[in-house]
Amino acid sequence: MSRTTFFEKCCRPGTGTIQVAVLDANTREQICFLDKVDPYSTIGNIKCLFQKSYPHWYPARQALKLDPKGKILRDEEILLHLPVGTTATMFFIDLGPQLGWTMVFLAEYIGPLLTYLLFYFRVPYIYSHRYASTSSPHPVVTRACACHTFHYVKRMIETIFVHRFTHGTMPLRIIVRNCAYYWGFSAWLAYYINHPLYTPPSYGEIQFNYGLIMFVMCELGNFSIHVTLNNLRGDGIRGRRYPIPTKNPFTWLFLFVSCPNYTYEVGAWVSFSIMTQCLPVAFYTLLGFIQMSIWAKGKHRAYSREFKDYPSLRMAIIPLIL
């Protein structure tokens, strides 16, 4: 598709008389002036028009505001419905290079997967030279590696085949920070679990097996919730509704929490902590729980605001507690 055809399809200029002046949010200098913009144009359309003058600022990289310190306008907002007259002044912020969500998640997950394996196979220069390319005599180490590998392979498969993403993107600088978090913690966990001096769990096979059963259940539950949410999004805006339990028993947790995918995710890491009896894993689990609790409470509030009949019994992430 040619660039002209793209913009004709995306922007669809009309016969309105609204003029849009785009200013730099920091310097207040005018960057672009759009004349005769259709009043029914969306912010997304305006971003497309803006890109015609500055091709390197693609829509996902743009943030437009009516006030330099105000909220960023959503792409679906219509110009006519905004508090502007015949001339609208918008302030532009460059969000920097962006990356699509599929690539974001793959970048975050491939690192922990490969990093952990480097420690498991004890490549040279990680531990003492005499331990290079050796293997641990403890079966729990091999099983923990299998569980960790399964967890991240599952995440990547879900990213490619299950999750549905809109046109959302993430700034490259945040991706670097997130990758440092996931990759760094994976290396920290792997260093201790695969260390030549690693001590197996206190209660041996019994402790590991109980943790393994819990881990498998949580992984199945997490996958089931992701599939359910994917099917829900498949109905589109017309069929928009909050998630409810299905015939799958793993989805029955929806009766008690708004984000059971996070509940199962935390459960999987708690079980991995039990299996390995490793303090860094427990610390990583705690940090993950704190972050997922923040996300879950935000989602819970959004559901409660949007749906008047939203079940009052549901909590955000922990049934009856949080």
mmCIF file of C-alpha atoms in Angstrom:
data_model
loop_
_atom_site.group_PDB
_atom_site.id
_atom_site.type_symbol
_atom_site.label_atom_id
_atom_site.label_comp_id
_atom_site.label_asym_id
_atom_site.label_seq_id
_atom_site.Cartn_x
_atom_site.Cartn_y
_atom_site.Cartn_z
ATOM 1 C CA MET A 1 0.000 0.000 0.000
ATOM 2 C CA SER A 2 1.396 3.402 -0.954
ATOM 3 C CA ARG A 3 1.826 6.142 1.643
ATOM 4 C CA THR A 4 -0.853 8.301 -0.038
ATOM 5 C CA THR A 5 -3.379 5.491 0.021
ATOM 6 C CA PHE A 6 -2.599 4.790 3.664
ATOM 7 C CA PHE A 7 -3.206 8.340 4.795
ATOM 8 C CA GLU A 8 -6.347 8.671 2.720
ATOM 9 C CA LYS A 9 -7.713 5.597 4.420
ATOM 10 C CA CYS A 10 -6.465 6.480 7.888
ATOM 11 C CA CYS A 11 -7.223 10.182 8.089
ATOM 12 C CA ARG A 12 -10.175 10.735 5.787
ATOM 13 C CA PRO A 13 -10.109 14.543 5.806
ATOM 14 C CA GLY A 14 -13.566 16.085 5.693
ATOM 15 C CA THR A 15 -14.987 19.511 4.990
ATOM 16 C CA GLY A 16 -14.750 20.923 8.532
ATOM 17 C CA THR A 17 -13.053 24.177 9.378
ATOM 18 C CA ILE A 18 -11.146 23.313 12.536
ATOM 19 C CA GLN A 19 -7.487 24.281 12.441
ATOM 20 C CA VAL A 20 -4.999 22.376 14.564
ATOM 21 C CA ALA A 21 -1.735 23.892 15.707
ATOM 22 C CA VAL A 22 0.759 21.371 17.108
ATOM 23 C CA LEU A 23 3.315 22.839 19.516
ATOM 24 C CA ASP A 24 6.304 21.310 21.241
ATOM 25 C CA ALA A 25 5.271 20.638 24.850
ATOM 26 C CA ASN A 26 8.667 21.740 26.169
ATOM 27 C CA THR A 27 9.613 24.762 24.056
ATOM 28 C CA ARG A 28 6.059 25.844 23.064
ATOM 29 C CA GLU A 29 7.329 26.329 19.516
ATOM 30 C CA GLN A 30 4.956 25.450 16.694
ATOM 31 C CA ILE A 31 5.923 22.230 14.938
ATOM 32 C CA CYS A 32 3.044 21.748 12.551
ATOM 33 C CA PHE A 33 -0.160 23.498 11.446
ATOM 34 C CA LEU A 34 -3.052 21.405 10.114
ATOM 35 C CA ASP A 35 -5.634 23.357 8.158
ATOM 36 C CA LYS A 36 -9.262 22.391 7.466
ATOM 37 C CA VAL A 37 -9.333 19.329 9.682
ATOM 38 C CA ASP A 38 -12.608 17.405 9.757
ATOM 39 C CA PRO A 39 -14.230 18.053 13.180
ATOM 40 C CA TYR A 40 -15.114 14.361 13.378
ATOM 41 C CA SER A 41 -11.475 13.346 13.051
ATOM 42 C CA THR A 42 -10.068 11.347 15.923
ATOM 43 C CA ILE A 43 -6.782 12.001 17.660
ATOM 44 C CA GLY A 44 -5.495 8.977 15.786
ATOM 45 C CA ASN A 45 -6.407 10.676 12.495
ATOM 46 C CA ILE A 46 -4.594 13.825 13.557
ATOM 47 C CA LYS A 47 -1.504 11.773 14.366
ATOM 48 C CA CYS A 48 -1.642 10.343 10.852
ATOM 49 C CA LEU A 49 -1.830 13.857 9.389
ATOM 50 C CA PHE A 50 1.039 14.931 11.611
ATOM 51 C CA GLN A 51 3.125 12.016 10.368
ATOM 52 C CA LYS A 52 2.693 13.219 6.773
ATOM 53 C CA SER A 53 4.859 16.216 7.679
ATOM 54 C CA TYR A 54 7.218 14.268 9.959
ATOM 55 C CA PRO A 55 7.402 10.616 8.788
ATOM 56 C CA HIS A 56 9.819 9.593 11.545
ATOM 57 C CA TRP A 57 7.204 10.451 14.180
ATOM 58 C CA TYR A 58 4.818 7.576 13.559
ATOM 59 C CA PRO A 59 1.499 7.620 15.516
ATOM 60 C CA ALA A 60 2.634 5.220 18.253
ATOM 61 C CA ARG A 61 5.537 7.548 19.011
ATOM 62 C CA GLN A 62 3.319 10.611 19.419
ATOM 63 C CA ALA A 63 1.579 11.895 22.552
ATOM 64 C CA LEU A 64 -0.805 14.841 22.148
ATOM 65 C CA LYS A 65 -2.220 16.978 24.949
ATOM 66 C CA LEU A 66 -4.493 20.013 25.162
ATOM 67 C CA ASP A 67 -2.374 21.286 28.047
ATOM 68 C CA PRO A 68 1.371 20.678 28.503
ATOM 69 C CA LYS A 69 0.727 19.310 32.000
ATOM 70 C CA GLY A 70 -2.580 17.644 31.187
ATOM 71 C CA LYS A 71 -3.504 14.087 30.282
ATOM 72 C CA ILE A 72 -2.483 12.440 27.042
ATOM 73 C CA LEU A 73 -5.379 12.324 24.589
ATOM 74 C CA ARG A 74 -6.567 8.861 23.576
ATOM 75 C CA ASP A 75 -6.491 7.908 19.902
ATOM 76 C CA GLU A 76 -10.243 7.280 19.803
ATOM 77 C CA GLU A 77 -11.209 10.717 21.145
ATOM 78 C CA ILE A 78 -13.030 12.872 18.568
ATOM 79 C CA LEU A 79 -11.874 16.421 17.924
ATOM 80 C CA LEU A 80 -15.427 17.811 17.953
ATOM 81 C CA HIS A 81 -16.002 16.481 21.462
ATOM 82 C CA LEU A 82 -12.936 18.161 22.906
ATOM 83 C CA PRO A 83 -13.047 21.646 24.513
ATOM 84 C CA VAL A 84 -11.674 23.439 21.455
ATOM 85 C CA GLY A 85 -13.051 26.093 19.129
ATOM 86 C CA THR A 86 -12.365 26.622 15.458
ATOM 87 C CA THR A 87 -8.649 26.512 16.259
ATOM 88 C CA ALA A 88 -7.237 23.748 18.442
ATOM 89 C CA THR A 89 -3.828 23.951 20.056
ATOM 90 C CA MET A 90 -2.208 20.647 20.913
ATOM 91 C CA PHE A 91 1.076 19.965 22.598
ATOM 92 C CA PHE A 92 3.310 17.227 21.235
ATOM 93 C CA ILE A 93 5.593 14.896 23.190
ATOM 94 C CA ASP A 94 7.956 12.472 21.506
ATOM 95 C CA LEU A 95 7.595 9.137 23.311
ATOM 96 C CA GLY A 96 10.736 7.803 21.670
ATOM 97 C CA PRO A 97 11.201 4.594 19.653
ATOM 98 C CA GLN A 98 8.432 2.056 20.243
ATOM 99 C CA LEU A 99 8.147 -1.716 20.032
ATOM 100 C CA GLY A 100 4.977 -3.798 19.646
ATOM 101 C CA TRP A 101 3.735 -5.800 22.626
ATOM 102 C CA THR A 102 4.436 -9.180 21.022
ATOM 103 C CA MET A 103 8.086 -8.311 20.573
ATOM 104 C CA VAL A 104 8.179 -6.754 24.053
ATOM 105 C CA PHE A 105 7.057 -9.961 25.752
ATOM 106 C CA LEU A 106 9.273 -12.173 23.620
ATOM 107 C CA ALA A 107 12.267 -10.011 24.492
ATOM 108 C CA GLU A 108 11.400 -10.180 28.193
ATOM 109 C CA TYR A 109 10.908 -13.962 28.211
ATOM 110 C CA ILE A 110 13.670 -15.253 25.930
ATOM 111 C CA GLY A 111 16.304 -13.746 28.232
ATOM 112 C CA PRO A 112 15.347 -15.615 31.437
ATOM 113 C CA LEU A 113 14.966 -18.838 29.480
ATOM 114 C CA LEU A 114 18.459 -18.731 27.984
ATOM 115 C CA THR A 115 20.155 -17.148 31.005
ATOM 116 C CA TYR A 116 18.957 -19.895 33.330
ATOM 117 C CA LEU A 117 20.219 -22.582 30.945
ATOM 118 C CA LEU A 118 23.687 -21.017 30.899
ATOM 119 C CA PHE A 119 23.941 -21.540 34.651
ATOM 120 C CA TYR A 120 22.359 -24.987 34.511
ATOM 121 C CA PHE A 121 24.945 -26.228 32.012
ATOM 122 C CA ARG A 122 27.646 -24.420 33.990
ATOM 123 C CA VAL A 123 29.337 -22.806 31.045
ATOM 124 C CA PRO A 124 32.957 -21.804 31.782
ATOM 125 C CA TYR A 125 33.751 -18.711 33.884
ATOM 126 C CA ILE A 126 30.454 -18.739 35.812
ATOM 127 C CA TYR A 127 31.611 -20.968 38.663
ATOM 128 C CA SER A 128 35.045 -22.265 39.562
ATOM 129 C CA HIS A 129 36.960 -23.696 36.622
ATOM 130 C CA ARG A 130 36.805 -27.236 38.010
ATOM 131 C CA TYR A 131 33.007 -27.146 37.831
ATOM 132 C CA ALA A 132 32.845 -25.953 34.205
ATOM 133 C CA SER A 133 30.487 -28.036 32.028
ATOM 134 C CA THR A 134 29.655 -30.365 34.934
ATOM 135 C CA SER A 135 26.174 -31.235 36.161
ATOM 136 C CA SER A 136 24.608 -31.168 39.617
ATOM 137 C CA PRO A 137 24.256 -34.508 41.449
ATOM 138 C CA HIS A 138 20.901 -33.383 42.891
ATOM 139 C CA PRO A 139 17.792 -34.374 40.867
ATOM 140 C CA VAL A 140 15.946 -31.300 42.179
ATOM 141 C CA VAL A 141 18.274 -29.046 40.179
ATOM 142 C CA THR A 142 17.404 -30.757 36.890
ATOM 143 C CA ARG A 143 13.684 -30.758 37.704
ATOM 144 C CA ALA A 144 13.782 -27.098 38.692
ATOM 145 C CA CYS A 145 15.431 -26.299 35.355
ATOM 146 C CA ALA A 146 12.671 -28.205 33.547
ATOM 147 C CA CYS A 147 9.983 -26.266 35.438
ATOM 148 C CA HIS A 148 11.654 -22.907 34.812
ATOM 149 C CA THR A 149 12.093 -23.706 31.113
ATOM 150 C CA PHE A 150 8.480 -24.850 30.805
ATOM 151 C CA HIS A 151 7.247 -21.657 32.458
ATOM 152 C CA TYR A 152 8.945 -19.334 29.988
ATOM 153 C CA VAL A 153 8.313 -21.496 26.920
ATOM 154 C CA LYS A 154 4.633 -21.447 27.898
ATOM 155 C CA ARG A 155 4.754 -17.667 28.191
ATOM 156 C CA MET A 156 6.246 -17.290 24.727
ATOM 157 C CA ILE A 157 3.698 -19.680 23.186
ATOM 158 C CA GLU A 158 0.897 -17.688 24.810
ATOM 159 C CA THR A 159 2.385 -14.464 23.493
ATOM 160 C CA ILE A 160 2.384 -15.771 19.932
ATOM 161 C CA PHE A 161 -0.788 -17.835 19.832
ATOM 162 C CA VAL A 162 -3.071 -16.816 22.717
ATOM 163 C CA HIS A 163 -2.720 -13.168 23.689
ATOM 164 C CA ARG A 164 -4.387 -10.545 21.537
ATOM 165 C CA PHE A 165 -2.809 -7.117 21.382
ATOM 166 C CA THR A 166 -4.272 -3.898 20.064
ATOM 167 C CA HIS A 167 -2.073 -1.237 18.467
ATOM 168 C CA GLY A 168 -0.374 -0.603 21.804
ATOM 169 C CA THR A 169 3.373 -0.271 22.004
ATOM 170 C CA MET A 170 6.020 0.249 24.676
ATOM 171 C CA PRO A 171 8.873 2.779 24.627
ATOM 172 C CA LEU A 172 12.231 1.171 23.964
ATOM 173 C CA ARG A 173 13.761 2.663 27.131
ATOM 174 C CA ILE A 174 11.152 0.889 29.289
ATOM 175 C CA ILE A 175 11.744 -2.370 27.439
ATOM 176 C CA VAL A 176 15.437 -2.167 28.346
ATOM 177 C CA ARG A 177 14.523 -1.627 32.001
ATOM 178 C CA ASN A 178 12.048 -4.538 32.018
ATOM 179 C CA CYS A 179 14.500 -6.863 30.316
ATOM 180 C CA ALA A 180 17.157 -5.949 32.871
ATOM 181 C CA TYR A 181 14.679 -6.889 35.625
ATOM 182 C CA TYR A 182 13.658 -10.253 34.166
ATOM 183 C CA TRP A 183 17.053 -11.243 32.854
ATOM 184 C CA GLY A 184 18.887 -10.079 35.958
ATOM 185 C CA PHE A 185 16.641 -11.893 38.405
ATOM 186 C CA SER A 186 16.763 -15.051 36.299
ATOM 187 C CA ALA A 187 20.550 -14.995 36.466
ATOM 188 C CA TRP A 188 20.428 -14.424 40.233
ATOM 189 C CA LEU A 189 18.056 -17.341 40.816
ATOM 190 C CA ALA A 190 19.940 -19.639 38.468
ATOM 191 C CA TYR A 191 23.296 -18.840 40.066
ATOM 192 C CA TYR A 192 22.207 -20.177 43.449
ATOM 193 C CA ILE A 193 19.990 -23.069 42.325
ATOM 194 C CA ASN A 194 22.684 -24.445 40.008
ATOM 195 C CA HIS A 195 25.614 -23.621 42.281
ATOM 196 C CA PRO A 196 27.933 -26.576 43.052
ATOM 197 C CA LEU A 197 27.325 -25.976 46.772
ATOM 198 C CA TYR A 198 23.529 -25.832 46.459
ATOM 199 C CA THR A 199 21.690 -27.656 49.249
ATOM 200 C CA PRO A 200 18.478 -29.554 48.312
ATOM 201 C CA PRO A 201 15.169 -28.850 50.151
ATOM 202 C CA SER A 202 15.045 -29.835 53.810
ATOM 203 C CA TYR A 203 12.239 -32.365 53.332
ATOM 204 C CA GLY A 204 13.666 -33.820 50.154
ATOM 205 C CA GLU A 205 11.403 -35.512 47.622
ATOM 206 C CA ILE A 206 8.210 -34.890 49.606
ATOM 207 C CA GLN A 207 8.751 -31.129 49.656
ATOM 208 C CA PHE A 208 9.674 -31.028 46.002
ATOM 209 C CA ASN A 209 6.744 -33.191 44.900
ATOM 210 C CA TYR A 210 4.195 -31.094 46.772
ATOM 211 C CA GLY A 211 5.682 -27.984 45.224
ATOM 212 C CA LEU A 212 5.657 -29.602 41.779
ATOM 213 C CA ILE A 213 1.972 -30.526 42.022
ATOM 214 C CA MET A 214 1.135 -26.973 43.035
ATOM 215 C CA PHE A 215 3.310 -25.609 40.231
ATOM 216 C CA VAL A 216 1.599 -27.691 37.529
ATOM 217 C CA MET A 217 -1.863 -26.763 38.804
ATOM 218 C CA CYS A 218 -1.008 -23.065 38.801
ATOM 219 C CA GLU A 219 0.505 -23.215 35.318
ATOM 220 C CA LEU A 220 -2.622 -24.947 33.978
ATOM 221 C CA GLY A 221 -4.800 -22.418 35.766
ATOM 222 C CA ASN A 222 -2.834 -19.483 34.395
ATOM 223 C CA PHE A 223 -3.100 -20.855 30.851
ATOM 224 C CA SER A 224 -6.839 -21.462 31.254
ATOM 225 C CA ILE A 225 -7.431 -17.872 32.376
ATOM 226 C CA HIS A 226 -5.436 -16.478 29.451
ATOM 227 C CA VAL A 227 -7.486 -18.540 26.989
ATOM 228 C CA THR A 228 -10.717 -17.368 28.628
ATOM 229 C CA LEU A 229 -9.659 -13.725 28.451
ATOM 230 C CA ASN A 230 -8.637 -14.183 24.834
ATOM 231 C CA ASN A 231 -12.073 -15.594 23.963
ATOM 232 C CA LEU A 232 -13.709 -12.702 25.790
ATOM 233 C CA ARG A 233 -11.758 -10.115 23.793
ATOM 234 C CA GLY A 234 -12.686 -11.940 20.614
ATOM 235 C CA ASP A 235 -16.263 -10.679 20.998
ATOM 236 C CA GLY A 236 -15.089 -7.116 20.301
ATOM 237 C CA ILE A 237 -16.500 -3.905 21.759
ATOM 238 C CA ARG A 238 -20.075 -4.856 20.884
ATOM 239 C CA GLY A 239 -19.943 -7.846 23.196
ATOM 240 C CA ARG A 240 -17.803 -6.220 25.879
ATOM 241 C CA ARG A 241 -18.399 -7.746 29.293
ATOM 242 C CA TYR A 242 -16.459 -8.744 32.375
ATOM 243 C CA PRO A 243 -14.953 -12.259 32.586
ATOM 244 C CA ILE A 244 -16.969 -15.006 34.233
ATOM 245 C CA PRO A 245 -16.237 -18.657 35.062
ATOM 246 C CA THR A 246 -16.656 -21.263 32.333
ATOM 247 C CA LYS A 247 -16.984 -25.052 32.470
ATOM 248 C CA ASN A 248 -13.233 -25.236 32.988
ATOM 249 C CA PRO A 249 -12.731 -25.685 36.772
ATOM 250 C CA PHE A 250 -9.575 -23.535 36.683
ATOM 251 C CA THR A 251 -11.704 -20.529 35.691
ATOM 252 C CA TRP A 252 -13.921 -20.858 38.759
ATOM 253 C CA LEU A 253 -11.466 -18.619 40.562
ATOM 254 C CA PHE A 254 -13.227 -15.782 38.700
ATOM 255 C CA LEU A 255 -15.948 -16.173 41.354
ATOM 256 C CA PHE A 256 -13.581 -14.720 43.930
ATOM 257 C CA VAL A 257 -10.970 -12.538 42.188
ATOM 258 C CA SER A 258 -10.865 -10.204 39.200
ATOM 259 C CA CYS A 259 -7.411 -11.276 38.010
ATOM 260 C CA PRO A 260 -6.945 -15.009 38.645
ATOM 261 C CA ASN A 261 -4.177 -15.067 36.042
ATOM 262 C CA TYR A 262 -2.059 -13.104 38.527
ATOM 263 C CA THR A 263 -3.205 -15.344 41.383
ATOM 264 C CA TYR A 264 -2.039 -18.430 39.498
ATOM 265 C CA GLU A 265 1.198 -16.693 38.451
ATOM 266 C CA VAL A 266 2.053 -15.873 42.054
ATOM 267 C CA GLY A 267 1.091 -19.417 43.040
ATOM 268 C CA ALA A 268 3.481 -20.844 40.452
ATOM 269 C CA TRP A 269 6.395 -18.847 41.862
ATOM 270 C CA VAL A 270 5.450 -19.712 45.451
ATOM 271 C CA SER A 271 5.526 -23.378 44.465
ATOM 272 C CA PHE A 272 8.887 -22.894 42.711
ATOM 273 C CA SER A 273 10.184 -21.369 45.959
ATOM 274 C CA ILE A 274 8.987 -24.446 47.836
ATOM 275 C CA MET A 275 10.548 -26.812 45.301
ATOM 276 C CA THR A 276 13.964 -25.172 45.380
ATOM 277 C CA GLN A 277 13.992 -23.756 48.936
ATOM 278 C CA CYS A 278 16.008 -20.854 47.562
ATOM 279 C CA LEU A 279 15.840 -17.426 49.225
ATOM 280 C CA PRO A 280 16.409 -15.396 46.004
ATOM 281 C CA VAL A 281 13.403 -17.182 44.452
ATOM 282 C CA ALA A 282 11.256 -16.239 47.450
ATOM 283 C CA PHE A 283 12.407 -12.612 47.193
ATOM 284 C CA TYR A 284 11.631 -12.539 43.465
ATOM 285 C CA THR A 285 8.202 -14.016 44.218
ATOM 286 C CA LEU A 286 7.529 -11.269 46.773
ATOM 287 C CA LEU A 287 8.470 -8.508 44.336
ATOM 288 C CA GLY A 288 6.316 -10.093 41.645
ATOM 289 C CA PHE A 289 3.378 -10.345 44.033
ATOM 290 C CA ILE A 290 3.660 -6.648 44.937
ATOM 291 C CA GLN A 291 3.695 -5.590 41.273
ATOM 292 C CA MET A 292 0.901 -7.938 40.222
ATOM 293 C CA SER A 293 -1.209 -6.759 43.170
ATOM 294 C CA ILE A 294 -0.920 -3.185 41.866
ATOM 295 C CA TRP A 295 -1.966 -4.292 38.361
ATOM 296 C CA ALA A 296 -4.805 -6.428 39.722
ATOM 297 C CA LYS A 297 -6.218 -3.650 41.908
ATOM 298 C CA GLY A 298 -6.144 -1.279 38.946
ATOM 299 C CA LYS A 299 -8.009 -3.799 36.777
ATOM 300 C CA HIS A 300 -10.475 -4.485 39.584
ATOM 301 C CA ARG A 301 -11.291 -0.778 39.936
ATOM 302 C CA ALA A 302 -11.724 -0.485 36.161
ATOM 303 C CA TYR A 303 -14.179 -3.391 36.109
ATOM 304 C CA SER A 304 -16.129 -1.924 39.028
ATOM 305 C CA ARG A 305 -16.423 1.475 37.336
ATOM 306 C CA GLU A 306 -17.409 0.092 33.941
ATOM 307 C CA PHE A 307 -19.909 -2.559 34.999
ATOM 308 C CA LYS A 308 -22.620 -1.592 37.463
ATOM 309 C CA ASP A 309 -23.520 -5.243 38.091
ATOM 310 C CA TYR A 310 -19.940 -6.293 38.791
ATOM 311 C CA PRO A 311 -19.882 -8.983 41.549
ATOM 312 C CA SER A 312 -19.204 -7.391 44.928
ATOM 313 C CA LEU A 313 -17.712 -10.610 46.319
ATOM 314 C CA ARG A 314 -14.706 -10.432 44.024
ATOM 315 C CA MET A 315 -11.408 -9.132 45.304
ATOM 316 C CA ALA A 316 -8.446 -8.146 43.131
ATOM 317 C CA ILE A 317 -5.972 -11.032 43.483
ATOM 318 C CA ILE A 318 -6.412 -12.933 46.783
ATOM 319 C CA PRO A 319 -9.900 -14.296 47.550
ATOM 320 C CA LEU A 320 -11.615 -12.488 50.446
ATOM 321 C CA ILE A 321 -8.422 -10.620 51.380
ATOM 322 C CA LEU A 322 -6.902 -8.398 48.676
#
